[in-house]
mmCIF file of C-alpha atoms and ligand atoms in Angstrom:
data_model
loop_
_atom_site.group_PDB
_atom_site.id
_atom_site.type_symbol
_atom_site.label_atom_id
_atom_site.label_comp_id
_atom_site.label_asym_id
_atom_site.label_seq_id
_atom_site.Cartn_x
_atom_site.Cartn_y
_atom_site.Cartn_z
ATOM 1 C CA MET B 9 -38.957 141.652 -53.245
ATOM 2 C CA THR B 10 -36.449 139.458 -51.314
ATOM 3 C CA VAL B 11 -37.346 135.884 -51.382
ATOM 4 C CA PRO B 12 -37.415 134.697 -47.633
ATOM 5 C CA ASP B 13 -35.234 131.975 -46.233
ATOM 6 C CA ASP B 14 -38.118 129.922 -45.128
ATOM 7 C CA ARG B 15 -37.221 130.084 -41.488
ATOM 8 C CA TRP B 16 -39.107 127.502 -39.230
ATOM 9 C CA LEU B 17 -39.134 129.151 -35.701
ATOM 10 C CA ALA B 18 -42.725 129.267 -34.219
ATOM 11 C CA GLY B 19 -44.638 126.039 -33.819
ATOM 12 C CA ASP B 20 -48.073 127.636 -32.980
ATOM 13 C CA ALA B 21 -47.930 130.118 -35.909
ATOM 14 C CA TYR B 22 -46.922 127.174 -38.381
ATOM 15 C CA GLU B 23 -49.713 125.157 -36.983
ATOM 16 C CA ARG B 24 -52.439 127.872 -37.538
ATOM 17 C CA TYR B 25 -51.096 128.609 -41.042
ATOM 18 C CA MET B 26 -49.970 125.478 -42.607
ATOM 19 C CA GLY B 27 -49.553 122.744 -39.938
ATOM 20 C CA ARG B 28 -53.235 122.176 -39.681
ATOM 21 C CA TRP B 29 -53.409 121.029 -43.172
ATOM 22 C CA SER B 30 -50.492 118.760 -42.745
ATOM 23 C CA ARG B 31 -52.410 116.543 -40.403
ATOM 24 C CA PRO B 32 -55.072 115.346 -42.802
ATOM 25 C CA LEU B 33 -52.523 115.179 -45.462
ATOM 26 C CA ALA B 34 -50.268 112.899 -43.357
ATOM 27 C CA GLY B 35 -53.173 110.400 -42.963
ATOM 28 C CA ALA B 36 -53.876 110.534 -46.712
ATOM 29 C CA PHE B 37 -50.228 110.154 -47.546
ATOM 30 C CA LEU B 38 -49.980 106.874 -45.230
ATOM 31 C CA GLU B 39 -53.129 105.654 -46.968
ATOM 32 C CA TRP B 40 -51.312 105.936 -50.159
ATOM 33 C CA LEU B 41 -48.166 104.533 -48.960
ATOM 34 C CA ARG B 42 -49.576 101.331 -47.284
ATOM 35 C CA PRO B 43 -46.718 100.655 -44.914
ATOM 36 C CA PRO B 44 -46.134 97.388 -43.358
ATOM 37 C CA ALA B 45 -46.680 97.038 -39.653
ATOM 38 C CA GLY B 46 -43.785 96.659 -37.387
ATOM 39 C CA ALA B 47 -41.402 98.803 -39.231
ATOM 40 C CA HIS B 48 -38.578 100.889 -37.955
ATOM 41 C CA TRP B 49 -39.073 104.478 -39.367
ATOM 42 C CA LEU B 50 -37.070 107.554 -39.698
ATOM 43 C CA GLU B 51 -38.907 110.805 -40.554
ATOM 44 C CA VAL B 52 -37.013 113.801 -41.816
ATOM 45 C CA GLY B 53 -38.137 117.276 -41.278
ATOM 46 C CA CYS B 54 -40.918 116.270 -38.788
ATOM 47 C CA GLY B 55 -41.925 119.853 -38.077
ATOM 48 C CA THR B 56 -44.591 119.960 -35.431
ATOM 49 C CA GLY B 57 -45.166 116.309 -35.679
ATOM 50 C CA ALA B 58 -48.165 115.956 -38.054
ATOM 51 C CA LEU B 59 -46.773 112.907 -39.935
ATOM 52 C CA THR B 60 -45.016 111.469 -36.671
ATOM 53 C CA SER B 61 -48.343 111.252 -34.811
ATOM 54 C CA ALA B 62 -50.205 109.793 -37.820
ATOM 55 C CA ILE B 63 -47.512 107.141 -38.139
ATOM 56 C CA ALA B 64 -47.808 106.296 -34.510
ATOM 57 C CA ARG B 65 -51.696 106.302 -34.785
ATOM 58 C CA SER B 66 -52.310 104.236 -37.804
ATOM 59 C CA SER B 67 -49.068 102.439 -38.971
ATOM 60 C CA GLU B 68 -48.227 100.125 -35.909
ATOM 61 C CA PRO B 69 -44.646 101.116 -36.045
ATOM 62 C CA ALA B 70 -41.850 99.167 -33.952
ATOM 63 C CA SER B 71 -40.121 102.681 -33.642
ATOM 64 C CA VAL B 72 -40.102 106.194 -35.129
ATOM 65 C CA VAL B 73 -37.132 108.525 -34.998
ATOM 66 C CA ALA B 74 -38.308 111.915 -36.054
ATOM 67 C CA CYS B 75 -35.888 114.744 -36.625
ATOM 68 C CA ASP B 76 -35.956 118.502 -37.742
ATOM 69 C CA PRO B 77 -33.309 121.225 -37.812
ATOM 70 C CA SER B 78 -35.689 123.477 -35.891
ATOM 71 C CA ASP B 79 -35.469 123.165 -32.137
ATOM 72 C CA ALA B 80 -38.549 125.072 -31.726
ATOM 73 C CA PHE B 81 -40.449 122.619 -33.804
ATOM 74 C CA VAL B 82 -38.816 119.611 -32.149
ATOM 75 C CA GLU B 83 -39.789 120.903 -28.756
ATOM 76 C CA HIS B 84 -43.375 121.484 -30.126
ATOM 77 C CA ALA B 85 -43.701 117.923 -31.378
ATOM 78 C CA ARG B 86 -42.104 116.381 -28.492
ATOM 79 C CA GLY B 87 -44.585 118.031 -26.183
ATOM 80 C CA ARG B 88 -47.462 116.615 -28.054
ATOM 81 C CA VAL B 89 -46.422 113.252 -29.564
ATOM 82 C CA LEU B 90 -46.136 111.143 -26.177
ATOM 83 C CA ASP B 91 -46.149 107.700 -27.839
ATOM 84 C CA PRO B 92 -43.131 105.582 -26.186
ATOM 85 C CA ARG B 93 -42.171 104.166 -29.724
ATOM 86 C CA VAL B 94 -41.490 107.746 -30.943
ATOM 87 C CA SER B 95 -38.309 109.743 -30.176
ATOM 88 C CA PHE B 96 -37.332 113.276 -31.622
ATOM 89 C CA VAL B 97 -33.945 114.517 -32.489
ATOM 90 C CA THR B 98 -32.880 117.929 -33.463
ATOM 91 C CA GLY B 99 -31.026 117.667 -37.000
ATOM 92 C CA GLY B 100 -31.504 118.200 -40.837
ATOM 93 C CA ALA B 101 -30.986 116.085 -43.756
ATOM 94 C CA ASP B 102 -27.167 116.776 -43.367
ATOM 95 C CA ALA B 103 -26.983 115.239 -39.836
ATOM 96 C CA LEU B 104 -29.450 112.376 -39.726
ATOM 97 C CA PRO B 105 -29.866 109.865 -36.933
ATOM 98 C CA SER B 106 -28.775 106.281 -37.978
ATOM 99 C CA ARG B 107 -29.867 102.873 -36.758
ATOM 100 C CA ASP B 108 -27.743 99.709 -36.792
ATOM 101 C CA GLY B 109 -28.796 97.559 -39.769
ATOM 102 C CA GLY B 110 -30.728 100.777 -41.221
ATOM 103 C CA PHE B 111 -34.194 101.871 -41.115
ATOM 104 C CA ASP B 112 -37.071 99.988 -42.964
ATOM 105 C CA LEU B 113 -38.714 103.286 -44.136
ATOM 106 C CA VAL B 114 -37.372 106.809 -44.420
ATOM 107 C CA VAL B 115 -40.186 109.386 -45.025
ATOM 108 C CA SER B 116 -40.422 113.127 -45.466
ATOM 109 C CA ALA B 117 -43.549 115.211 -45.773
ATOM 110 C CA LEU B 118 -43.521 118.673 -47.250
ATOM 111 C CA VAL B 119 -39.722 119.154 -46.912
ATOM 112 C CA LEU B 120 -37.849 118.237 -50.086
ATOM 113 C CA ASN B 121 -38.605 121.496 -51.926
ATOM 114 C CA PHE B 122 -37.051 123.627 -48.933
ATOM 115 C CA VAL B 123 -33.637 121.829 -48.646
ATOM 116 C CA PRO B 124 -30.818 123.533 -50.558
ATOM 117 C CA ASN B 125 -29.949 120.416 -52.611
ATOM 118 C CA PRO B 126 -32.701 117.824 -53.016
ATOM 119 C CA HIS B 127 -30.306 115.251 -54.629
ATOM 120 C CA GLU B 128 -27.854 115.406 -51.710
ATOM 121 C CA ALA B 129 -30.819 115.206 -49.174
ATOM 122 C CA LEU B 130 -32.337 112.113 -51.004
ATOM 123 C CA ALA B 131 -28.872 110.560 -50.970
ATOM 124 C CA ALA B 132 -28.574 111.135 -47.337
ATOM 125 C CA LEU B 133 -31.972 109.645 -46.610
ATOM 126 C CA ARG B 134 -31.345 106.650 -48.628
ATOM 127 C CA GLN B 135 -28.041 106.026 -46.825
ATOM 128 C CA ARG B 136 -29.986 105.609 -43.696
ATOM 129 C CA LEU B 137 -32.100 102.724 -45.167
ATOM 130 C CA ARG B 138 -31.464 98.977 -44.754
ATOM 131 C CA PRO B 139 -31.045 97.121 -48.093
ATOM 132 C CA GLY B 140 -34.441 96.734 -49.540
ATOM 133 C CA GLY B 141 -36.011 99.531 -47.466
ATOM 134 C CA GLY B 142 -38.259 102.160 -48.779
ATOM 135 C CA VAL B 143 -38.120 105.874 -49.031
ATOM 136 C CA ALA B 144 -41.115 108.111 -49.630
ATOM 137 C CA ALA B 145 -41.996 111.816 -49.609
ATOM 138 C CA CYS B 146 -44.711 114.126 -50.464
ATOM 139 C CA VAL B 147 -44.791 117.923 -51.407
ATOM 140 C CA TRP B 148 -47.709 120.340 -51.887
ATOM 141 C CA ASP B 149 -48.707 120.984 -55.509
ATOM 142 C CA TYR B 150 -48.236 124.727 -55.123
ATOM 143 C CA ALA B 151 -48.486 125.419 -58.820
ATOM 144 C CA ALA B 152 -52.266 124.320 -59.017
ATOM 145 C CA GLY B 153 -53.717 121.885 -56.549
ATOM 146 C CA MET B 154 -53.032 123.610 -53.186
ATOM 147 C CA GLU B 155 -56.127 125.941 -53.700
ATOM 148 C CA PHE B 156 -56.030 128.350 -50.839
ATOM 149 C CA LEU B 157 -52.343 129.399 -51.541
ATOM 150 C CA ARG B 158 -52.983 129.371 -55.379
ATOM 151 C CA VAL B 159 -55.908 131.687 -54.863
ATOM 152 C CA PHE B 160 -54.003 133.905 -52.558
ATOM 153 C CA TRP B 161 -50.800 134.243 -54.921
ATOM 154 C CA ASP B 162 -53.158 134.850 -58.009
ATOM 155 C CA GLU B 163 -54.842 137.668 -56.372
ATOM 156 C CA ALA B 164 -51.561 138.921 -54.768
ATOM 157 C CA ILE B 165 -49.799 139.013 -58.258
ATOM 158 C CA ALA B 166 -52.847 140.868 -59.910
ATOM 159 C CA LEU B 167 -52.398 143.432 -57.081
ATOM 160 C CA ASP B 168 -48.642 143.768 -57.116
ATOM 161 C CA THR B 169 -46.231 141.949 -59.398
ATOM 162 C CA ARG B 170 -43.526 141.834 -56.649
ATOM 163 C CA ALA B 171 -45.461 138.858 -55.282
ATOM 164 C CA GLU B 172 -44.280 136.723 -58.400
ATOM 165 C CA ALA B 173 -40.963 136.341 -56.758
ATOM 166 C CA LEU B 174 -42.491 134.758 -53.539
ATOM 167 C CA ASP B 175 -45.054 132.472 -55.184
ATOM 168 C CA GLU B 176 -44.106 128.967 -54.179
ATOM 169 C CA GLY B 177 -45.599 127.613 -57.511
ATOM 170 C CA ARG B 178 -42.907 129.374 -59.122
ATOM 171 C CA ARG B 179 -40.032 129.028 -56.746
ATOM 172 C CA PHE B 180 -40.365 125.147 -56.350
ATOM 173 C CA PRO B 181 -40.291 123.495 -59.708
ATOM 174 C CA LEU B 182 -39.641 120.182 -57.781
ATOM 175 C CA CYS B 183 -43.317 120.132 -56.668
ATOM 176 C CA SER B 184 -44.564 118.180 -59.692
ATOM 177 C CA ALA B 185 -44.901 114.329 -60.180
ATOM 178 C CA PRO B 186 -42.512 114.178 -63.048
ATOM 179 C CA ALA B 187 -39.810 116.179 -61.073
ATOM 180 C CA LEU B 188 -40.284 113.950 -58.136
ATOM 181 C CA ARG B 189 -39.936 110.795 -60.261
ATOM 182 C CA ALA B 190 -36.754 112.268 -61.864
ATOM 183 C CA LEU B 191 -35.312 112.887 -58.586
ATOM 184 C CA PHE B 192 -35.956 109.437 -57.294
ATOM 185 C CA ASP B 193 -34.726 107.789 -60.462
ATOM 186 C CA ALA B 194 -31.524 109.860 -60.361
ATOM 187 C CA ALA B 195 -30.870 108.539 -56.847
ATOM 188 C CA GLY B 196 -30.832 104.931 -58.250
ATOM 189 C CA LEU B 197 -34.004 103.908 -56.366
ATOM 190 C CA THR B 198 -36.009 101.081 -57.842
ATOM 191 C CA HIS B 199 -39.930 100.765 -58.230
ATOM 192 C CA VAL B 200 -40.350 104.464 -58.222
ATOM 193 C CA ASP B 201 -43.964 105.384 -58.158
ATOM 194 C CA THR B 202 -45.785 108.764 -57.905
ATOM 195 C CA GLY B 203 -49.199 109.773 -56.839
ATOM 196 C CA ALA B 204 -51.598 112.581 -55.969
ATOM 197 C CA VAL B 205 -52.766 112.770 -52.375
ATOM 198 C CA GLU B 206 -55.772 115.209 -51.774
ATOM 199 C CA VAL B 207 -57.353 116.570 -48.624
ATOM 200 C CA GLU B 208 -60.164 119.198 -47.956
ATOM 201 C CA THR B 209 -59.145 122.450 -46.463
ATOM 202 C CA ARG B 210 -62.291 123.745 -45.228
ATOM 203 C CA PHE B 211 -62.125 127.229 -43.683
ATOM 204 C CA ALA B 212 -64.779 128.114 -40.969
ATOM 205 C CA GLY B 213 -65.336 131.408 -42.590
ATOM 206 C CA PHE B 214 -63.395 134.210 -44.487
ATOM 207 C CA ASP B 215 -61.562 135.407 -41.165
ATOM 208 C CA ASP B 216 -60.386 131.808 -40.622
ATOM 209 C CA TYR B 217 -58.904 131.753 -44.108
ATOM 210 C CA TRP B 218 -57.261 135.430 -43.780
ATOM 211 C CA GLU B 219 -56.148 135.740 -40.086
ATOM 212 C CA PRO B 220 -53.284 133.242 -40.411
ATOM 213 C CA PHE B 221 -51.826 135.351 -43.279
ATOM 214 C CA LEU B 222 -51.579 138.207 -40.813
ATOM 215 C CA ARG B 223 -49.437 136.407 -38.236
ATOM 216 C CA GLY B 224 -47.943 133.340 -39.736
ATOM 217 C CA THR B 225 -44.451 132.804 -40.677
ATOM 218 C CA GLY B 226 -43.823 132.039 -44.431
ATOM 219 C CA PRO B 227 -43.890 133.821 -47.873
ATOM 220 C CA ALA B 228 -47.567 134.753 -48.146
ATOM 221 C CA PRO B 229 -47.607 136.332 -44.537
ATOM 222 C CA ALA B 230 -44.360 138.127 -45.357
ATOM 223 C CA PHE B 231 -45.838 139.629 -48.465
ATOM 224 C CA VAL B 232 -48.948 140.800 -46.567
ATOM 225 C CA ALA B 233 -46.780 142.197 -44.085
ATOM 226 C CA SER B 234 -45.051 144.268 -46.591
ATOM 227 C CA LEU B 235 -48.148 145.962 -47.935
ATOM 228 C CA ASP B 236 -49.412 149.238 -46.607
ATOM 229 C CA LEU B 237 -52.930 149.267 -45.119
ATOM 230 C CA PRO B 238 -54.903 150.152 -48.294
ATOM 231 C CA ALA B 239 -53.113 147.537 -50.279
ATOM 232 C CA ARG B 240 -53.637 145.091 -47.636
ATOM 233 C CA HIS B 241 -57.354 145.845 -47.470
ATOM 234 C CA GLU B 242 -57.577 145.543 -51.207
ATOM 235 C CA LEU B 243 -55.999 142.142 -51.216
ATOM 236 C CA ARG B 244 -58.319 140.939 -48.516
ATOM 237 C CA GLU B 245 -61.243 142.122 -50.485
ATOM 238 C CA ARG B 246 -60.222 140.470 -53.598
ATOM 239 C CA LEU B 247 -59.784 137.244 -51.811
ATOM 240 C CA ARG B 248 -63.140 137.701 -50.135
ATOM 241 C CA ARG B 249 -64.795 137.987 -53.605
ATOM 242 C CA ARG B 250 -62.779 135.063 -54.948
ATOM 243 C CA LEU B 251 -63.659 132.695 -51.922
ATOM 244 C CA PRO B 252 -67.560 132.666 -51.676
ATOM 245 C CA ALA B 253 -68.772 130.998 -48.535
ATOM 246 C CA GLY B 254 -71.320 127.975 -48.698
ATOM 247 C CA ALA B 255 -74.632 127.951 -47.053
ATOM 248 C CA ASP B 256 -73.133 127.350 -43.546
ATOM 249 C CA GLY B 257 -70.655 130.084 -43.947
ATOM 250 C CA SER B 258 -67.661 127.821 -44.490
ATOM 251 C CA ILE B 259 -65.217 127.839 -47.497
ATOM 252 C CA PRO B 260 -64.493 124.574 -48.839
ATOM 253 C CA LEU B 261 -61.322 124.156 -50.744
ATOM 254 C CA ARG B 262 -59.034 121.211 -51.725
ATOM 255 C CA ALA B 263 -55.375 120.796 -51.395
ATOM 256 C CA ARG B 264 -53.375 118.309 -53.494
ATOM 257 C CA ALA B 265 -49.896 117.081 -52.816
ATOM 258 C CA TRP B 266 -47.643 114.963 -55.033
ATOM 259 C CA SER B 267 -46.143 111.616 -53.520
ATOM 260 C CA VAL B 268 -43.341 109.593 -54.509
ATOM 261 C CA ARG B 269 -41.754 106.355 -53.152
ATOM 262 C CA GLY B 270 -38.940 103.994 -54.201
ATOM 263 C CA VAL B 271 -36.892 101.152 -52.866
ATOM 264 C CA SER B 272 -33.316 100.949 -52.120
ATOM 265 C CA ALA B 273 -31.540 98.099 -53.952
HETATM 266 C C1 SAM W 327 -43.438 122.718 -44.427
HETATM 267 S S1 SAM W 327 -42.489 122.268 -43.053
HETATM 268 C C2 SAM W 327 -43.175 120.483 -42.955
HETATM 269 C C3 SAM W 327 -43.159 120.001 -41.503
HETATM 270 C C4 SAM W 327 -43.925 118.764 -41.284
HETATM 271 N N1 SAM W 327 -43.271 117.617 -41.958
HETATM 272 C C5 SAM W 327 -45.374 118.842 -41.741
HETATM 273 O O1 SAM W 327 -45.714 117.970 -42.556
HETATM 274 O O2 SAM W 327 -46.106 119.754 -41.269
HETATM 275 C C6 SAM W 327 -40.882 122.065 -43.695
HETATM 276 C C7 SAM W 327 -40.013 121.430 -42.611
HETATM 277 O O3 SAM W 327 -38.786 121.230 -43.220
HETATM 278 C C8 SAM W 327 -37.694 121.276 -42.042
HETATM 279 N N2 SAM W 327 -36.378 121.614 -42.900
HETATM 280 C C9 SAM W 327 -35.937 122.665 -43.501
HETATM 281 N N3 SAM W 327 -34.747 122.298 -44.035
HETATM 282 C C10 SAM W 327 -34.431 121.085 -43.712
HETATM 283 C C11 SAM W 327 -33.319 120.218 -43.951
HETATM 284 N N4 SAM W 327 -32.327 120.691 -44.718
HETATM 285 N N5 SAM W 327 -33.335 118.842 -43.520
HETATM 286 C C12 SAM W 327 -34.676 118.466 -42.910
HETATM 287 N N6 SAM W 327 -35.551 119.135 -42.615
HETATM 288 C C13 SAM W 327 -35.595 120.564 -43.130
HETATM 289 C C14 SAM W 327 -38.222 122.691 -41.559
HETATM 290 O O4 SAM W 327 -37.582 122.960 -40.245
HETATM 291 C C15 SAM W 327 -39.667 122.393 -41.397
HETATM 292 O O5 SAM W 327 -40.153 121.732 -40.111
#
């Protein structure tokens, strides 16, 4: 099975599938980061604006410049984050906005594993910092702690070994605390620190879990779309058995991300 190119096109589909979990994660990531008030921020790979709005809401920024290479995502975010301290720009890690004197903080949530060369991307992020500024990032723990996707891939692989090539837990070795630390150390950042940031991903019921796999963009929906109807039905029933609902019908799961931060000398 062909590994997808992780195209980021449809803001609404992304929101329904993954973006809704980016929002609680953004808040938890900022709690871990404990940024100072009054900072000038650059956010790289802002997507539909989950971290952008959390910064505006809880971190008392002086300004936030948020960028993403996807026009569709930037438009989605621009239409929803209306804070006058926030501006959006289309551009990826290879074409970042700059600020006279540098940004105080450069952050990136759930992006570094998708860029073609994380070392180059981190060098570009660092280059936009003022001396002594901080850079921080987080990535989902696809291999173990991102439970709703872990369960999906475990069952998908049990059904059809072609799914192995799509499983983000195998595709993204950067998504571990030691790998992130090594990346930040190699960039020459100081005071490098890693952490685990966990949020609840509670699904209202099995349909709320399953439906985004039928219409979202991303590797798991692409795999579901590749199955014929009997195989799709079997996968759905396997997952239903793996995910028993609680007394109120909801399915409580957890999702962990690994976080990392460092300081530019
Ligand atoms: C999983 S989404 C995360 C979006 C958002 N930060 C969030 O927390 O929901 C990955 C994002 O990385 C962006 N991206 C992909 N390649 C990139 C690159 N080279 N530089 C910056 N962002 C990139 C995508 O457009 C997409 O918005």
